[in-house]
Amino acid sequence: MKGQWRTILASLHLRKALVVTVFLFGLLGIALHAARTQDQSEVAITAGATGVVSSAQNPVQIALLHWYAANLTAQFPAGASPYGVAFDGASIWVADNGSNKITKLRASDGLSLGVFPVGTNPIAVAFDGAHVWVANINSNNVTKLRASDGAVLGTFSVGTQPAALAFDGANIWVANNGSNSVTKLRAIDGMKLGTFPVGTNAAGVVFDGTSIWVANNGSATVTKLGSNGAILGTFAVGSQPAGIAFDGTNIWVANFGSNNVTKLLASNGSKLGTFPAGMGPSGIAFDGANIWVTDFNGATVTKLQASNGAILGTFAVGTLPAAVAFDGANIWVSNFGGTTISKL
């Protein structure tokens, strides 16, 4: 990894070595920002509350982030060093790590709908049905924005170096890379409901409909947590796990240091397979049938068949592809080494 750090430092000319070290020590995935059309009655919204506060989705709907109705290869400009990416049912949100902003793009044609200030070095994005949440890795907080117009509704302190986000239907879970923990925030108002220990350098987090899964980049494991933060299990995966995704039945982990992905049965954590996936697997997402993995060191994304891990294709994107999201029809990849996002 030290050689890879030198390469990336040289190619990006970043002044803050700490930021790059955090990225590469915990290459992150907001796994699974995906969507397909659903009946809005499946999501219960409490009268007077803002955002989704309860959910009745089945596991496959959870895997595809069916919190909202979704609309059904090009590159579009984003901000400086784009990293995290999420879909809100109509638009793509991109964390512009190098400019402390987030860009909103229309998913149908990539048209910019606005650029909004957030915290320091935003790196991860999640959508809760009405709001966009952004993890600001170097200001130790998350920003909540209204998805309709980008208005900032609050900034909430979490752990050290928040690196990844997941929504569970009522709460936002934040993986704190620098403090080896996850913080649980109530989505309605950002109230902190607890901070819970996990493995070393939490880098990715995903919800499976019942439990929270955290990729521990520094300990080559994933931790499974109950809704109350209790540890339900710790499972070995590959080297330097980063992004993590759920496919409705299984957990998929992108192992940055071993150039592969691990498939675990969500019910008990048993290992179902390890499959090669490019160079420096980082972000990972599920599209309903396939797993997409960004190859951070290969300027490509790899498409795997979810049923058996077979490689179905490798596709060129931009430099240092970091995160990946599915919009119900297309795959979006943030190119951290430039200023663009790719649509496949």
PDB file of N, CA, C and O in Angstrom, residues 39-95:
ATOM      1  N   ASP A  39     -44.189   1.122  -5.048  1.00  0.00           N
ATOM      2  CA  ASP A  39     -45.401   1.776  -4.573  1.00  0.00           C
ATOM      3  C   ASP A  39     -45.050   2.585  -3.347  1.00  0.00           C
ATOM      4  O   ASP A  39     -44.514   2.078  -2.380  1.00  0.00           O
ATOM      5  N   GLN A  40     -45.369   3.875  -3.387  1.00  0.00           N
ATOM      6  CA  GLN A  40     -44.993   4.730  -2.273  1.00  0.00           C
ATOM      7  C   GLN A  40     -45.659   4.320  -0.979  1.00  0.00           C
ATOM      8  O   GLN A  40     -45.223   4.697   0.106  1.00  0.00           O
ATOM      9  N   SER A  41     -46.720   3.507  -1.060  1.00  0.00           N
ATOM     10  CA  SER A  41     -47.371   3.067   0.173  1.00  0.00           C
ATOM     11  C   SER A  41     -46.482   2.139   0.970  1.00  0.00           C
ATOM     12  O   SER A  41     -46.718   1.903   2.151  1.00  0.00           O
ATOM     13  N   GLU A  42     -45.429   1.607   0.345  1.00  0.00           N
ATOM     14  CA  GLU A  42     -44.532   0.708   1.056  1.00  0.00           C
ATOM     15  C   GLU A  42     -43.673   1.452   2.069  1.00  0.00           C
ATOM     16  O   GLU A  42     -43.067   0.848   2.937  1.00  0.00           O
ATOM     17  N   VAL A  43     -43.564   2.756   1.944  1.00  0.00           N
ATOM     18  CA  VAL A  43     -42.773   3.534   2.883  1.00  0.00           C
ATOM     19  C   VAL A  43     -43.712   4.356   3.733  1.00  0.00           C
ATOM     20  O   VAL A  43     -44.459   5.173   3.233  1.00  0.00           O
ATOM     21  N   ALA A  44     -43.718   4.120   5.020  1.00  0.00           N
ATOM     22  CA  ALA A  44     -44.603   4.846   5.915  1.00  0.00           C
ATOM     23  C   ALA A  44     -43.911   6.082   6.424  1.00  0.00           C
ATOM     24  O   ALA A  44     -42.825   6.012   6.967  1.00  0.00           O
ATOM     25  N   ILE A  45     -44.561   7.248   6.253  1.00  0.00           N
ATOM     26  CA  ILE A  45     -44.002   8.493   6.730  1.00  0.00           C
ATOM     27  C   ILE A  45     -44.932   9.064   7.783  1.00  0.00           C
ATOM     28  O   ILE A  45     -46.103   9.309   7.537  1.00  0.00           O
ATOM     29  N   THR A  46     -44.422   9.246   8.981  1.00  0.00           N
ATOM     30  CA  THR A  46     -45.225   9.731  10.085  1.00  0.00           C
ATOM     31  C   THR A  46     -45.692  11.151   9.818  1.00  0.00           C
ATOM     32  O   THR A  46     -44.932  11.999   9.404  1.00  0.00           O
ATOM     33  N   ALA A  47     -46.981  11.427  10.074  1.00  0.00           N
ATOM     34  CA  ALA A  47     -47.521  12.762   9.860  1.00  0.00           C
ATOM     35  C   ALA A  47     -46.755  13.775  10.687  1.00  0.00           C
ATOM     36  O   ALA A  47     -46.507  13.570  11.873  1.00  0.00           O
ATOM     37  N   GLY A  48     -46.375  14.859  10.056  1.00  0.00           N
ATOM     38  CA  GLY A  48     -45.660  15.914  10.749  1.00  0.00           C
ATOM     39  C   GLY A  48     -44.162  15.727  10.779  1.00  0.00           C
ATOM     40  O   GLY A  48     -43.425  16.654  11.068  1.00  0.00           O
ATOM     41  N   ALA A  49     -43.691  14.523  10.478  1.00  0.00           N
ATOM     42  CA  ALA A  49     -42.250  14.259  10.482  1.00  0.00           C
ATOM     43  C   ALA A  49     -41.702  14.516   9.087  1.00  0.00           C
ATOM     44  O   ALA A  49     -42.429  14.498   8.101  1.00  0.00           O
ATOM     45  N   THR A  50     -40.420  14.737   9.009  1.00  0.00           N
ATOM     46  CA  THR A  50     -39.776  14.920   7.714  1.00  0.00           C
ATOM     47  C   THR A  50     -38.845  13.754   7.460  1.00  0.00           C
ATOM     48  O   THR A  50     -38.077  13.363   8.324  1.00  0.00           O
ATOM     49  N   GLY A  51     -38.935  13.177   6.262  1.00  0.00           N
ATOM     50  CA  GLY A  51     -38.085  12.035   5.931  1.00  0.00           C
ATOM     51  C   GLY A  51     -38.753  10.727   6.295  1.00  0.00           C
ATOM     52  O   GLY A  51     -39.789  10.678   6.953  1.00  0.00           O
ATOM     53  N   VAL A  52     -38.167   9.648   5.847  1.00  0.00           N
ATOM     54  CA  VAL A  52     -38.702   8.327   6.132  1.00  0.00           C
ATOM     55  C   VAL A  52     -38.355   7.937   7.554  1.00  0.00           C
ATOM     56  O   VAL A  52     -37.212   8.027   7.965  1.00  0.00           O
ATOM     57  N   VAL A  53     -39.354   7.525   8.326  1.00  0.00           N
ATOM     58  CA  VAL A  53     -39.096   7.167   9.716  1.00  0.00           C
ATOM     59  C   VAL A  53     -39.421   5.722  10.021  1.00  0.00           C
ATOM     60  O   VAL A  53     -39.147   5.235  11.106  1.00  0.00           O
ATOM     61  N   SER A  54     -40.032   5.013   9.090  1.00  0.00           N
ATOM     62  CA  SER A  54     -40.251   3.581   9.268  1.00  0.00           C
ATOM     63  C   SER A  54     -40.348   2.951   7.892  1.00  0.00           C
ATOM     64  O   SER A  54     -40.575   3.634   6.901  1.00  0.00           O
ATOM     65  N   SER A  55     -40.185   1.639   7.853  1.00  0.00           N
ATOM     66  CA  SER A  55     -40.126   0.995   6.559  1.00  0.00           C
ATOM     67  C   SER A  55     -40.710  -0.401   6.625  1.00  0.00           C
ATOM     68  O   SER A  55     -40.625  -1.078   7.636  1.00  0.00           O
ATOM     69  N   ALA A  56     -41.356  -0.823   5.524  1.00  0.00           N
ATOM     70  CA  ALA A  56     -41.908  -2.166   5.453  1.00  0.00           C
ATOM     71  C   ALA A  56     -41.354  -2.915   4.255  1.00  0.00           C
ATOM     72  O   ALA A  56     -41.977  -3.815   3.746  1.00  0.00           O
ATOM     73  N   GLN A  57     -40.180  -2.547   3.805  1.00  0.00           N
ATOM     74  CA  GLN A  57     -39.593  -3.179   2.630  1.00  0.00           C
ATOM     75  C   GLN A  57     -39.137  -4.611   2.921  1.00  0.00           C
ATOM     76  O   GLN A  57     -38.786  -4.951   4.048  1.00  0.00           O
ATOM     77  N   ASN A  58     -39.141  -5.427   1.864  1.00  0.00           N
ATOM     78  CA  ASN A  58     -38.552  -6.754   1.989  1.00  0.00           C
ATOM     79  C   ASN A  58     -37.053  -6.647   1.699  1.00  0.00           C
ATOM     80  O   ASN A  58     -36.572  -5.596   1.291  1.00  0.00           O
ATOM     81  N   PRO A  59     -36.284  -7.709   1.920  1.00  0.00           N
ATOM     82  CA  PRO A  59     -34.822  -7.597   1.776  1.00  0.00           C
ATOM     83  C   PRO A  59     -34.330  -7.144   0.408  1.00  0.00           C
ATOM     84  O   PRO A  59     -33.359  -6.403   0.314  1.00  0.00           O
ATOM     85  N   VAL A  60     -34.994  -7.585  -0.671  1.00  0.00           N
ATOM     86  CA  VAL A  60     -34.535  -7.162  -1.992  1.00  0.00           C
ATOM     87  C   VAL A  60     -34.780  -5.668  -2.178  1.00  0.00           C
ATOM     88  O   VAL A  60     -33.955  -4.947  -2.741  1.00  0.00           O
ATOM     89  N   GLN A  61     -35.903  -5.181  -1.676  1.00  0.00           N
ATOM     90  CA  GLN A  61     -36.166  -3.746  -1.758  1.00  0.00           C
ATOM     91  C   GLN A  61     -35.142  -2.956  -0.950  1.00  0.00           C
ATOM     92  O   GLN A  61     -34.685  -1.903  -1.365  1.00  0.00           O
ATOM     93  N   ILE A  62     -34.782  -3.478   0.209  1.00  0.00           N
ATOM     94  CA  ILE A  62     -33.754  -2.824   1.025  1.00  0.00           C
ATOM     95  C   ILE A  62     -32.438  -2.776   0.254  1.00  0.00           C
ATOM     96  O   ILE A  62     -31.739  -1.766   0.222  1.00  0.00           O
ATOM     97  N   ALA A  63     -32.092  -3.890  -0.398  1.00  0.00           N
ATOM     98  CA  ALA A  63     -30.826  -3.967  -1.127  1.00  0.00           C
ATOM     99  C   ALA A  63     -30.758  -2.930  -2.240  1.00  0.00           C
ATOM    100  O   ALA A  63     -29.700  -2.395  -2.534  1.00  0.00           O
ATOM    101  N   LEU A  64     -31.884  -2.647  -2.856  1.00  0.00           N
ATOM    102  CA  LEU A  64     -31.919  -1.679  -3.957  1.00  0.00           C
ATOM    103  C   LEU A  64     -32.276  -0.285  -3.473  1.00  0.00           C
ATOM    104  O   LEU A  64     -32.467   0.616  -4.279  1.00  0.00           O
ATOM    105  N   LEU A  65     -32.372  -0.085  -2.175  1.00  0.00           N
ATOM    106  CA  LEU A  65     -32.735   1.202  -1.588  1.00  0.00           C
ATOM    107  C   LEU A  65     -34.064   1.706  -2.142  1.00  0.00           C
ATOM    108  O   LEU A  65     -34.174   2.795  -2.690  1.00  0.00           O
ATOM    109  N   HIS A  66     -35.097   0.890  -1.999  1.00  0.00           N
ATOM    110  CA  HIS A  66     -36.431   1.257  -2.455  1.00  0.00           C
ATOM    111  C   HIS A  66     -37.124   2.141  -1.422  1.00  0.00           C
ATOM    112  O   HIS A  66     -38.207   1.836  -0.951  1.00  0.00           O
ATOM    113  N   TRP A  67     -36.492   3.231  -1.063  1.00  0.00           N
ATOM    114  CA  TRP A  67     -37.140   4.173  -0.152  1.00  0.00           C
ATOM    115  C   TRP A  67     -38.000   5.164  -0.941  1.00  0.00           C
ATOM    116  O   TRP A  67     -38.697   5.972  -0.374  1.00  0.00           O
ATOM    117  N   TYR A  68     -37.912   5.127  -2.234  1.00  0.00           N
ATOM    118  CA  TYR A  68     -38.510   6.167  -3.065  1.00  0.00           C
ATOM    119  C   TYR A  68     -38.706   5.607  -4.462  1.00  0.00           C
ATOM    120  O   TYR A  68     -38.144   4.588  -4.831  1.00  0.00           O
ATOM    121  N   ALA A  69     -39.511   6.284  -5.279  1.00  0.00           N
ATOM    122  CA  ALA A  69     -39.724   5.867  -6.659  1.00  0.00           C
ATOM    123  C   ALA A  69     -38.542   6.313  -7.520  1.00  0.00           C
ATOM    124  O   ALA A  69     -38.094   7.442  -7.430  1.00  0.00           O
ATOM    125  N   ALA A  70     -38.053   5.415  -8.350  1.00  0.00           N
ATOM    126  CA  ALA A  70     -36.871   5.723  -9.162  1.00  0.00           C
ATOM    127  C   ALA A  70     -37.234   6.007 -10.611  1.00  0.00           C
ATOM    128  O   ALA A  70     -38.177   5.440 -11.146  1.00  0.00           O
ATOM    129  N   ASN A  71     -36.558   6.887 -11.237  1.00  0.00           N
ATOM    130  CA  ASN A  71     -36.653   7.127 -12.673  1.00  0.00           C
ATOM    131  C   ASN A  71     -35.663   6.221 -13.404  1.00  0.00           C
ATOM    132  O   ASN A  71     -34.643   5.821 -12.873  1.00  0.00           O
ATOM    133  N   LEU A  72     -36.466   6.009 -14.343  1.00  0.00           N
ATOM    134  CA  LEU A  72     -35.584   5.238 -15.191  1.00  0.00           C
ATOM    135  C   LEU A  72     -34.399   6.103 -15.805  1.00  0.00           C
ATOM    136  O   LEU A  72     -34.574   7.325 -15.858  1.00  0.00           O
ATOM    137  N   THR A  73     -22.561   5.321 -22.173  1.00  0.00           N
ATOM    138  CA  THR A  73     -21.473   5.766 -21.281  1.00  0.00           C
ATOM    139  C   THR A  73     -20.896   7.077 -21.786  1.00  0.00           C
ATOM    140  O   THR A  73     -20.539   7.185 -22.936  1.00  0.00           O
ATOM    141  N   ALA A  74     -21.466   7.969 -20.370  1.00  0.00           N
ATOM    142  CA  ALA A  74     -20.964   9.302 -20.681  1.00  0.00           C
ATOM    143  C   ALA A  74     -20.277   9.845 -19.447  1.00  0.00           C
ATOM    144  O   ALA A  74     -20.332   9.236 -18.372  1.00  0.00           O
ATOM    145  N   GLN A  75     -19.592  11.008 -19.590  1.00  0.00           N
ATOM    146  CA  GLN A  75     -18.991  11.659 -18.437  1.00  0.00           C
ATOM    147  C   GLN A  75     -19.551  13.062 -18.295  1.00  0.00           C
ATOM    148  O   GLN A  75     -19.755  13.758 -19.291  1.00  0.00           O
ATOM    149  N   PHE A  76     -19.806  13.458 -17.037  1.00  0.00           N
ATOM    150  CA  PHE A  76     -20.359  14.762 -16.747  1.00  0.00           C
ATOM    151  C   PHE A  76     -19.492  15.454 -15.705  1.00  0.00           C
ATOM    152  O   PHE A  76     -18.955  14.813 -14.799  1.00  0.00           O
ATOM    153  N   PRO A  77     -19.347  16.757 -15.819  1.00  0.00           N
ATOM    154  CA  PRO A  77     -18.514  17.463 -14.838  1.00  0.00           C
ATOM    155  C   PRO A  77     -19.133  17.443 -13.453  1.00  0.00           C
ATOM    156  O   PRO A  77     -20.347  17.580 -13.291  1.00  0.00           O
ATOM    157  N   ALA A  78     -18.283  17.237 -12.465  1.00  0.00           N
ATOM    158  CA  ALA A  78     -18.665  17.364 -11.061  1.00  0.00           C
ATOM    159  C   ALA A  78     -17.658  18.339 -10.450  1.00  0.00           C
ATOM    160  O   ALA A  78     -17.027  19.113 -11.162  1.00  0.00           O
ATOM    161  N   GLY A  79     -17.479  18.316  -9.159  1.00  0.00           N
ATOM    162  CA  GLY A  79     -16.510  19.205  -8.541  1.00  0.00           C
ATOM    163  C   GLY A  79     -15.126  18.604  -8.503  1.00  0.00           C
ATOM    164  O   GLY A  79     -14.825  17.612  -9.182  1.00  0.00           O
ATOM    165  N   ALA A  80     -14.272  19.178  -7.678  1.00  0.00           N
ATOM    166  CA  ALA A  80     -12.889  18.719  -7.567  1.00  0.00           C
ATOM    167  C   ALA A  80     -12.821  17.418  -6.776  1.00  0.00           C
ATOM    168  O   ALA A  80     -13.394  17.296  -5.700  1.00  0.00           O
ATOM    169  N   SER A  81     -12.139  16.434  -7.331  1.00  0.00           N
ATOM    170  CA  SER A  81     -11.929  15.133  -6.670  1.00  0.00           C
ATOM    171  C   SER A  81     -13.236  14.531  -6.160  1.00  0.00           C
ATOM    172  O   SER A  81     -13.413  14.309  -4.969  1.00  0.00           O
ATOM    173  N   PRO A  82     -14.177  14.240  -7.050  1.00  0.00           N
ATOM    174  CA  PRO A  82     -15.448  13.653  -6.616  1.00  0.00           C
ATOM    175  C   PRO A  82     -15.248  12.283  -5.984  1.00  0.00           C
ATOM    176  O   PRO A  82     -14.459  11.480  -6.476  1.00  0.00           O
ATOM    177  N   TYR A  83     -15.987  12.025  -4.908  1.00  0.00           N
ATOM    178  CA  TYR A  83     -15.841  10.734  -4.240  1.00  0.00           C
ATOM    179  C   TYR A  83     -17.205  10.068  -4.061  1.00  0.00           C
ATOM    180  O   TYR A  83     -17.661   9.349  -4.926  1.00  0.00           O
ATOM    181  N   GLY A  84     -17.869  10.292  -2.945  1.00  0.00           N
ATOM    182  CA  GLY A  84     -19.130   9.605  -2.695  1.00  0.00           C
ATOM    183  C   GLY A  84     -20.209   9.992  -3.691  1.00  0.00           C
ATOM    184  O   GLY A  84     -20.238  11.103  -4.210  1.00  0.00           O
ATOM    185  N   VAL A  85     -21.135   9.054  -3.960  1.00  0.00           N
ATOM    186  CA  VAL A  85     -22.209   9.296  -4.919  1.00  0.00           C
ATOM    187  C   VAL A  85     -23.461   8.563  -4.460  1.00  0.00           C
ATOM    188  O   VAL A  85     -23.390   7.470  -3.890  1.00  0.00           O
ATOM    189  N   ALA A  86     -24.624   9.196  -4.655  1.00  0.00           N
ATOM    190  CA  ALA A  86     -25.905   8.588  -4.281  1.00  0.00           C
ATOM    191  C   ALA A  86     -26.993   9.058  -5.229  1.00  0.00           C
ATOM    192  O   ALA A  86     -26.891  10.126  -5.839  1.00  0.00           O
ATOM    193  N   PHE A  87     -28.069   8.274  -5.318  1.00  0.00           N
ATOM    194  CA  PHE A  87     -29.223   8.564  -6.169  1.00  0.00           C
ATOM    195  C   PHE A  87     -30.424   8.838  -5.288  1.00  0.00           C
ATOM    196  O   PHE A  87     -30.660   8.127  -4.297  1.00  0.00           O
ATOM    197  N   ASP A  88     -31.223   9.868  -5.623  1.00  0.00           N
ATOM    198  CA  ASP A  88     -32.363  10.214  -4.777  1.00  0.00           C
ATOM    199  C   ASP A  88     -33.711   9.931  -5.430  1.00  0.00           C
ATOM    200  O   ASP A  88     -34.754  10.364  -4.946  1.00  0.00           O
ATOM    201  N   GLY A  89     -33.701   9.195  -6.525  1.00  0.00           N
ATOM    202  CA  GLY A  89     -34.937   8.898  -7.221  1.00  0.00           C
ATOM    203  C   GLY A  89     -35.087   9.692  -8.496  1.00  0.00           C
ATOM    204  O   GLY A  89     -35.839   9.313  -9.388  1.00  0.00           O
ATOM    205  N   ALA A  90     -34.383  10.820  -8.585  1.00  0.00           N
ATOM    206  CA  ALA A  90     -34.407  11.641  -9.790  1.00  0.00           C
ATOM    207  C   ALA A  90     -33.042  12.222 -10.117  1.00  0.00           C
ATOM    208  O   ALA A  90     -32.730  12.446 -11.289  1.00  0.00           O
ATOM    209  N   SER A  91     -32.240  12.431  -9.084  1.00  0.00           N
ATOM    210  CA  SER A  91     -30.960  13.110  -9.258  1.00  0.00           C
ATOM    211  C   SER A  91     -29.813  12.318  -8.648  1.00  0.00           C
ATOM    212  O   SER A  91     -30.022  11.485  -7.759  1.00  0.00           O
ATOM    213  N   ILE A  92     -28.625  12.605  -9.129  1.00  0.00           N
ATOM    214  CA  ILE A  92     -27.390  12.034  -8.606  1.00  0.00           C
ATOM    215  C   ILE A  92     -26.693  13.110  -7.782  1.00  0.00           C
ATOM    216  O   ILE A  92     -26.538  14.256  -8.223  1.00  0.00           O
ATOM    217  N   TRP A  93     -26.252  12.732  -6.593  1.00  0.00           N
ATOM    218  CA  TRP A  93     -25.532  13.635  -5.705  1.00  0.00           C
ATOM    219  C   TRP A  93     -24.092  13.156  -5.596  1.00  0.00           C
ATOM    220  O   TRP A  93     -23.848  11.974  -5.340  1.00  0.00           O
ATOM    221  N   VAL A  94     -23.152  14.081  -5.789  1.00  0.00           N
ATOM    222  CA  VAL A  94     -21.733  13.732  -5.805  1.00  0.00           C
ATOM    223  C   VAL A  94     -20.993  14.580  -4.773  1.00  0.00           C
ATOM    224  O   VAL A  94     -21.080  15.821  -4.797  1.00  0.00           O
ATOM    225  N   ALA A  95     -20.275  13.921  -3.867  1.00  0.00           N
ATOM    226  CA  ALA A  95     -19.464  14.628  -2.878  1.00  0.00           C
ATOM    227  C   ALA A  95     -18.173  15.096  -3.539  1.00  0.00           C
ATOM    228  O   ALA A  95     -17.367  14.281  -3.983  1.00  0.00           O
TER     229      ALA A  95
END
